[in-house]
Structure formats: C-alpha cells, structure tokens
Amino acid sequence: MFQHLLAKRSSFEPMLVNVSLLQYLDTGRWFLSVYNDELQPYKVTLIVTEAEGVSTTCPNDCSGRGSCYLGKCDCIDGYQGADCSKSVCPVLCSSHGQYGGGMCHCEEGWKGAECDIPLGDCQVPDCNQHGQCVRGSCVCKPGWKGDFCSEPDCADPNCGGHGACVAGKCYCKAGWQGERCDQVDQQVYKCLPGCSDHGTYDLETASCVCEEHWTGVDCSQPSCGLDCGLHGTCEKGRCKCQDNWTGTKCDQKPCDPRCAEHGQCRNGTCVCSQGWNGKHCTLPGCENKCSGHGSCTPVGGESSCECVAGWAGRDCSIPLEMVCDDDIDNDGDGTKDCSDSECCSQAVCSEHLMCIASKDPVEVLLRKQPPSVTATFYQRVKFLIEENSVQSYARIDEYSER
C-alpha cells in the first residue's frame, strides 16, 4: 500500500509538506496517527493507494518456511536465506558435531560454524581468487591477506619499519618515502642537526641518538661524567679506573687471577663452580656434593664426604644393607641379610658363618709365651688349632706330633 501525506499551514503564508511512505499492510484494521508539535494548526490530507512496480512474489515461494512481504521472505525461526532454504538450527550441526554453549563443536575432520566443511577444504574455496587453498587454509598471493585473502596488503607489510600499511598502501613516516617506505628523503635529512658528529638524528623521536660514551641533546658531552664514581676519572668519553678497580664505570673490584679457572668474579668475590672451594676456588670440593647422603668436611686442605648411616663410598652413593632380618636384598648387591658382610656389625648376625672372622696369627702369638728353641715343629705351630686361636672349625685332639 502507498500512503501519501499532504500538510498545509492554516495561515496566509502557503507551505506544502509532501511525505511519502511505502509500507506493507496485511489484511485487517489499521489505525494511523499524525502528530503536530507546533503551536499553529495544519491541514493534513492522507492519500492511500496501491504501490506500483513492487513485486509481491518471493523466490521459491520462501521454500514453505516463511511469509512473503513485498517480494521479501520473512522466515520462520530456524531458517534463513533469500528463500528460507538454509537451516540455522545449531542442534543439527550438519550431523558432524554436537551443539553446546551456543555453538557447534565439530567432530574430527569437520569445521565451520555448522560443521559442514571438511577439514581439508577452505571456507572460501577459491580464496576470493587471491590465493590458493592448501590443506584447508588459504595461502594468499603477494598483495593480499586475511583468512580468506580478501584484504588488500602492502608489498612490504612492515613498510620497511618506517610506515604503516593501510588498505594495501604504505603511509611513510617523516623522512622516508617510496612504495615500501625504504627510501630516505634526502631533502629532509639535509636540514637535520648533525648531532656533533657523535650520533644520528631520529625523525620519529625528533632527537639525537648518541653513540656510546656520548650524551647531551646534541651528543656533545662525554657520557661517563660522574658515572666513573670514586674509583675513576672520565677521559675522552671513557672511564679510566684506579688500581684494583675495573668495569665501564670503575665500580667492579677484580679478583685473584686464579679465580677464573674454577669460578667467576663478582665485585671482588670469587664465586666457585660446583666441585670447588676456597677463597680463589682452587680447592677441590666433595664429589657430587656427597650425593645428598652426607656432609662435605674439609680435611687437610681437601674435602671429603662424611656419609650418613646406610650409605658409603667416596661420594656417599653406595647403599648399605641395614635391615638384616627381612630376607630382602635392600642394597641390590646380590647378597641379603647376614650373607652381606655389611650386616656383621649387627647383633643378629654375630654368630653367622659369614661373620665369623679369623684372628691375626701375630696377635695370637703376642698373647702366648714364645716356644723354647728346642721345641718341636708341632709345639711351635699348634697355636693355630688351639681354642680361640686362628681357626675355629678343627679340634685340637684331632692333631698330634705324629
């Protein structure tokens, strides 16, 4: 339907306001209101006619999933498109995913908002004719960018570090020119300060960037100045240190040269590498830090490990058999309980065959009166088989001089 409003002032000064409005009016009763927000009255005329040249048919008759108004489909919930043929119901997820949290979660091998695109395909198959689809992603040609190669790009996206790329064109900073902003504008640089021949002028910050050991607005002042502290003087832009001091600011105290072999000098103190001790890191430390099973103790200029109970070895890395009545090889050396000599010091193994030790023959002789010079051979060696003597498995009555 076509509505035409005409308004006239009631005063003698003529004025005509023509307002046209195209609106679809469904079958039924309609109420129209016209408001006047001025103080003087107007005469209003409403002309309602049927619009001409407006199509009242819709494509594909809205696929039976919508209503046609003035040639445009008004789709029911769950469908969209010019002819209401495309489903938007996320629960379906094209049968390749599950819906949750307001979106589709695709199964392996599928992607897209509705899980309707195979993983190896691109969402825009031809990449907008500005790229190539490779393994499901668009690889753009030079001059284009974006997920679908739809955005113009610069020949040099970084614009040489001297500009910004906007809509495929580099906009250069002051002092730079060219398509890639990689050419110096010589006319600009001719007018720049010289920075006292100790630096270069930076157009972006509008200031001098001074060389090492120079400072000041125009790089004319040596940079060390008072930075040399109490142990040096500034000469020609550098700190000249006093004896026994070093560093660019003369604030570091040197170490004995021996420190460099097994340590690092930190402000006059030698910090030793692992395994070394001493003021100059020249004393070997304990091996492997005693494996965490002992303490490192200095002994005669060197260090040795004092192992805790249950551990032995130079670096306390050898486990000992400590539980001698559990029928288990606790230290993994192939012997267990009293068969392991490490258990002989415990009372439970004192009578075990492996723990019975032979006495030293010299020790036995020193306890006895020495035989006479006329003693027979048997009298001289019988101490070997006597009770509490060198051996314990033979009886003395089994032997005689014969």
C-alpha positions as MATLAB code, in Angstrom:
seq = 'MFQHLLAKRSSFEPMLVNVSLLQYLDTGRWFLSVYNDELQPYKVTLIVTEAEGVSTTCPNDCSGRGSCYLGKCDCIDGYQGADCSKSVCPVLCSSHGQYGGGMCHCEEGWKGAECDIPLGDCQVPDCNQHGQCVRGSCVCKPGWKGDFCSEPDCADPNCGGHGACVAGKCYCKAGWQGERCDQVDQQVYKCLPGCSDHGTYDLETASCVCEEHWTGVDCSQPSCGLDCGLHGTCEKGRCKCQDNWTGTKCDQKPCDPRCAEHGQCRNGTCVCSQGWNGKHCTLPGCENKCSGHGSCTPVGGESSCECVAGWAGRDCSIPLEMVCDDDIDNDGDGTKDCSDSECCSQAVCSEHLMCIASKDPVEVLLRKQPPSVTATFYQRVKFLIEENSVQSYARIDEYSER';
ca = [
       0.000    0.000    0.000;
       1.122    3.532   -0.632;
       0.465    6.330    1.835;
       0.747    9.978    0.828;
       0.516   12.800    3.376;
      -0.095   16.439    2.443;
       0.097   19.175    5.067;
      -0.825   22.910    4.709;
      -0.484   25.761    7.147;
      -3.718   27.489    8.041;
      -2.071   30.905    7.929;
      -1.878   33.105    4.852;
       1.728   32.027    4.158;
       1.363   28.908    1.964;
       3.568   25.870    2.645;
       3.182   22.345    1.381;
       4.905   19.324    3.010;
       4.805   16.101    0.983;
       5.666   12.895    2.855;
       5.655    9.547    1.031;
       5.770    6.235    2.847;
       5.799    2.703    1.408;
       4.515    0.137    3.882;
       3.012   -3.305    3.554;
      -0.336   -3.525    5.353;
      -1.686   -7.002    5.981;
      -5.375   -7.706    5.888;
      -7.150   -6.220    8.909;
      -7.928   -2.892   10.586;
      -5.173   -0.266   10.912;
      -5.064    2.966   12.932;
      -2.832    5.822   11.771;
      -1.957    8.912   13.848;
      -0.340   12.166   12.811;
       1.151   14.434   15.498;
       1.731   18.175   15.218;
       4.348   19.525   17.640;
       3.988   23.171   16.573;
       1.659   25.803   18.044;
      -0.198   26.571   14.819;
      -2.616   24.147   13.166;
      -2.045   22.307    9.888;
      -4.373   20.752    7.422;
      -3.428   17.129    6.702;
      -4.632   15.027    3.799;
      -3.983   11.263    3.700;
      -3.939    9.561    0.305;
      -3.718    5.747    0.363;
      -3.027    3.972   -2.922;
      -1.645    0.629   -4.023;
       2.049    0.812   -4.899;
       3.059    0.151   -8.474;
       6.088   -1.759   -9.685;
       6.591   -3.575   -6.383;
       6.969   -7.313   -6.709;
       4.756   -9.334   -4.446;
       6.307  -12.688   -5.248;
       9.247  -14.239   -3.381;
      11.950  -16.634   -4.656;
      10.965  -20.289   -4.423;
       7.842  -19.192   -2.552;
      10.039  -18.957    0.625;
      10.520  -22.763    0.447;
       7.385  -23.163    2.521;
       9.306  -21.893    5.594;
       8.289  -18.245    5.653;
       5.872  -15.491    4.581;
       6.312  -13.264    1.554;
       6.055   -9.492    2.078;
       6.661   -7.144   -0.868;
       8.926   -9.700   -2.531;
      10.973  -10.475    0.576;
      10.771  -13.643    2.676;
      10.148  -13.376    6.404;
      11.498  -16.773    7.529;
      10.227  -18.761   10.470;
      12.577  -19.493   13.360;
      15.347  -21.898   12.450;
      15.697  -20.908    8.783;
      17.300  -18.092    6.849;
      18.364  -17.071    3.369;
      16.632  -15.282    0.490;
      14.250  -18.212    0.088;
      14.335  -19.531    3.707;
      16.040  -22.695    2.460;
      19.032  -22.645    4.802;
      18.640  -24.153    8.252;
      20.181  -22.230   11.152;
      19.254  -24.684   13.854;
      22.576  -25.284   15.666;
      21.416  -28.531   17.179;
      21.785  -30.230   13.813;
      25.438  -29.182   13.308;
      25.158  -30.824    9.866;
      25.276  -34.226   11.624;
      29.026  -33.708   12.091;
      29.131  -32.265   15.595;
      27.400  -31.627   18.886;
      25.730  -28.402   19.967;
      26.667  -26.878   23.306;
      27.287  -23.486   24.860;
      25.637  -21.662   21.971;
      27.823  -23.164   19.237;
      28.624  -26.335   17.330;
      31.546  -28.496   18.463;
      32.645  -30.331   15.326;
      33.740  -33.912   15.062;
      37.259  -34.710   13.866;
      37.637  -33.911   10.186;
      34.988  -31.132   10.046;
      34.944  -27.389   10.668;
      32.797  -24.290   10.212;
      30.010  -22.705   12.247;
      27.690  -25.585   11.304;
      30.372  -28.308   10.939;
      29.517  -28.517    7.258;
      33.025  -28.001    5.800;
      35.572  -30.853    5.573;
      38.794  -30.066    7.428;
      40.830  -30.220    4.227;
      38.596  -27.677    2.432;
      38.659  -23.892    2.724;
      35.584  -21.985    3.827;
      36.048  -19.881    0.700;
      37.177  -22.498   -1.856;
      38.758  -20.064   -4.347;
      40.214  -17.814   -1.579;
      38.486  -14.890   -3.322;
      40.700  -15.578   -6.350;
      43.633  -14.047   -4.431;
      45.182  -17.186   -3.058;
      45.311  -20.954   -3.062;
      43.647  -23.412   -0.726;
      46.314  -25.584    0.911;
      45.265  -28.207    3.488;
      42.181  -26.275    4.469;
      43.805  -22.827    4.746;
      44.136  -20.016    2.242;
      47.703  -19.141    1.234;
      47.422  -15.617   -0.112;
      49.212  -14.175   -3.118;
      51.507  -11.161   -2.559;
      49.409   -8.070   -2.012;
      46.566   -9.849   -0.185;
      45.999  -11.026    3.372;
      43.336  -12.289    5.744;
      41.891  -15.719    6.458;
      40.197  -15.724    3.053;
      42.655  -13.461    1.151;
      40.013  -10.745    0.967;
      42.025   -7.860    2.444;
      44.483   -5.830    0.354;
      48.051   -5.958    1.675;
      51.179   -3.937    1.037;
      54.100   -5.262   -0.997;
      56.045   -4.979    2.266;
      53.543   -5.463    5.145;
      56.005   -3.821    7.566;
      56.590   -0.876    5.245;
      60.314   -1.132    5.893;
      59.741   -0.386    9.560;
      59.192    3.266    8.637;
      55.463    3.400    7.966;
      52.067    1.780    8.340;
      50.132   -0.375    5.877;
      46.544    0.842    5.429;
      44.232   -0.749    2.849;
      47.168   -2.075    0.832;
      49.185    1.159    0.787;
      52.223    2.188    2.857;
      51.977    5.573    4.565;
      55.537    6.623    5.377;
      56.827    8.452    8.419;
      58.603   11.769    8.054;
      61.978   11.408    6.364;
      61.034    8.269    4.400;
      59.444    7.729    1.016;
      58.791    5.105   -1.648;
      56.211    2.375   -2.091;
      57.808    0.404    0.746;
      58.943    3.425    2.835;
      62.523    2.184    2.440;
      63.985    5.255    0.719;
      65.479    8.155    2.664;
      64.033   11.553    1.856;
      67.325   13.331    1.226;
      65.694   16.766    1.213;
      64.555   16.255    4.811;
      67.874   14.873    6.035;
      69.793   17.824    4.650;
      68.066   20.033    7.199;
      68.576   17.816   10.242;
      71.030   18.572   13.093;
      74.445   16.924   12.860;
      74.457   15.686   16.483;
      78.085   16.891   16.889;
      79.310   14.000   14.726;
      78.723   11.675   17.705;
      75.248   10.414   16.834;
      72.374   10.339   14.341;
      69.120   12.268   14.329;
      65.947   10.182   14.731;
      62.975   11.688   12.912;
      60.437    9.633   14.869;
      61.549   10.921   18.263;
      62.858   14.254   16.927;
      66.075   13.840   18.924;
      69.711   12.762   18.592;
      70.601    9.124   19.211;
      74.139    9.376   20.597;
      76.991    6.955   20.088;
      78.451    5.050   23.036;
      80.194    7.263   25.606;
      78.471   10.459   24.366;
      75.400   12.213   25.693;
      73.547   15.511   25.690;
      70.861   16.998   23.458;
      73.398   17.316   20.614;
      75.697   14.414   21.697;
      78.476   16.859   22.545;
      79.182   15.716   26.124;
      81.195   12.634   27.166;
      78.773   10.147   28.659;
      80.909    8.895   31.556;
      80.916   12.165   33.532;
      80.269   11.447   37.209;
      79.411    7.829   36.390;
      83.069    6.916   36.961;
      82.319    7.154   40.669;
      85.027    7.310   43.314;
      87.425    4.947   41.572;
      87.938    6.506   38.151;
      88.120    9.649   36.026;
      86.498   10.478   32.723;
      88.946   10.897   29.865;
      87.795   11.332   26.248;
      84.399    9.860   26.952;
      85.691    6.813   28.818;
      86.331    5.986   32.461;
      89.961    5.469   33.429;
      89.937    3.308   36.546;
      92.259    3.410   39.520;
      94.313    0.391   40.586;
      92.365   -2.714   41.580;
      89.124   -1.424   40.008;
      87.561   -2.281   36.643;
      84.321   -2.056   34.641;
      82.909    0.627   32.347;
      82.084    2.740   35.413;
      85.020    1.641   37.574;
      82.608    0.066   40.058;
      83.838   -3.530   39.935;
      86.635   -4.875   42.115;
      88.859   -7.512   40.472;
      89.599  -10.994   41.846;
      92.747  -13.061   42.035;
      93.553  -14.430   38.543;
      93.250  -17.985   39.907;
      89.516  -17.437   40.310;
      88.944  -17.576   36.558;
      89.925  -21.262   36.362;
      87.131  -22.661   38.544;
      84.875  -19.694   39.327;
      83.570  -16.233   38.433;
      84.498  -12.860   39.858;
      81.617  -10.850   41.272;
      82.666   -7.466   42.628;
      85.867   -8.770   44.146;
      84.476  -12.065   45.419;
      85.260  -15.353   43.701;
      82.100  -17.449   43.287;
      83.224  -21.055   42.788;
      81.892  -23.522   40.259;
      80.365  -26.764   41.522;
      83.002  -29.056   42.993;
      85.460  -26.323   44.005;
      86.039  -24.404   47.237;
      88.392  -21.905   48.759;
      88.897  -18.151   48.519;
      90.217  -18.441   44.971;
      88.285  -21.624   44.042;
      91.463  -23.714   43.966;
      90.453  -26.418   46.490;
      88.618  -29.434   45.128;
      85.248  -29.905   46.771;
      83.327  -33.061   47.515;
      82.378  -35.232   44.574;
      78.709  -34.943   43.515;
      78.006  -32.958   46.709;
      78.089  -36.265   48.590;
      75.090  -37.433   46.522;
      72.821  -35.847   49.104;
      73.666  -38.584   51.617;
      76.406  -36.915   53.618;
      78.187  -33.719   54.577;
      81.307  -32.249   52.987;
      84.066  -31.690   55.536;
      87.493  -30.072   54.885;
      90.326  -32.453   55.729;
      93.979  -31.467   55.251;
      93.410  -28.886   52.525;
      90.869  -31.069   50.718;
      87.264  -32.005   51.319;
      85.770  -35.428   51.926;
      82.284  -36.786   52.454;
      81.044  -37.993   55.843;
      78.185  -40.299   54.908;
      75.022  -40.743   56.929;
      74.033  -44.204   58.174;
      73.139  -46.545   55.371;
      75.449  -45.033   52.759;
      79.111  -45.390   51.870;
      81.629  -44.576   49.151;
      83.739  -41.556   48.231;
      80.614  -39.621   47.266;
      78.164  -41.490   49.580;
      76.464  -43.064   46.584;
      76.728  -46.724   47.649;
      73.749  -48.033   49.672;
      74.433  -50.418   52.572;
      72.448  -53.409   53.854;
      70.978  -52.046   57.079;
      67.924  -54.257   57.651;
      69.421  -57.709   58.232;
      66.408  -59.882   59.107;
      63.845  -59.147   56.384;
      65.075  -61.690   53.757;
      65.407  -58.815   51.217;
      68.444  -57.595   49.308;
      67.969  -53.971   50.344;
      71.115  -52.588   48.714;
      70.798  -54.607   45.496;
      74.325  -56.097   45.583;
      73.250  -59.736   45.224;
      73.527  -60.665   48.909;
      70.982  -60.207   51.643;
      70.762  -60.139   55.397;
      73.677  -61.869   57.225;
      75.191  -63.097   53.941;
      76.096  -59.468   53.299;
      79.239  -58.528   55.229;
      77.699  -55.131   55.961;
      75.358  -56.860   58.450;
      78.174  -58.434   60.513;
      78.266  -55.393   62.788;
      74.716  -56.106   63.948;
      73.910  -58.479   66.797;
      71.513  -60.598   64.741;
      74.425  -61.723   62.523;
      77.204  -62.074   65.109;
      77.059  -65.919   65.051;
      76.532  -66.245   61.298;
      79.184  -68.243   59.422;
      79.912  -65.326   57.073;
      80.567  -63.056   60.020;
      82.994  -65.282   61.987;
      86.411  -63.745   61.443;
      89.810  -65.381   61.952;
      92.216  -63.805   64.369;
      95.564  -62.448   63.259;
      98.311  -65.077   63.992;
     100.712  -62.349   65.153;
      98.105  -61.163   67.650;
      97.712  -64.741   68.992;
     101.488  -65.236   69.373;
     101.881  -61.991   71.270;
      99.417  -63.301   73.915;
     101.406  -66.511   74.454;
     104.844  -67.277   75.824;
     107.171  -67.967   72.889;
     108.233  -71.649   72.477;
     111.720  -72.669   73.508;
     114.439  -73.056   70.995;
     114.296  -76.826   71.455;
     110.542  -77.057   70.811;
     109.381  -79.363   68.037;
     107.663  -78.170   64.925;
     104.281  -79.327   66.250;
     104.793  -77.385   69.505;
     105.641  -74.262   67.558;
     102.580  -74.272   65.247;
      99.884  -75.902   67.378;
      98.638  -72.453   68.429;
      96.951  -72.344   65.005;
      94.419  -75.025   66.022;
      94.010  -74.187   69.696;
      90.693  -72.895   71.066;
      90.067  -69.176   70.465;
      93.010  -69.151   68.137;
      93.389  -68.554   64.391;
      90.773  -71.070   63.170;
      87.542  -72.329   64.728;
      86.471  -75.419   62.763;
      89.089  -78.022   63.935;
      89.534  -79.677   67.312;
      92.997  -79.927   68.863;
      92.517  -83.597   69.793;
      92.396  -84.438   66.119;
      96.087  -83.498   65.773;
      99.291  -84.933   67.343;
     103.022  -84.808   66.825;
     102.740  -87.829   64.642;
];
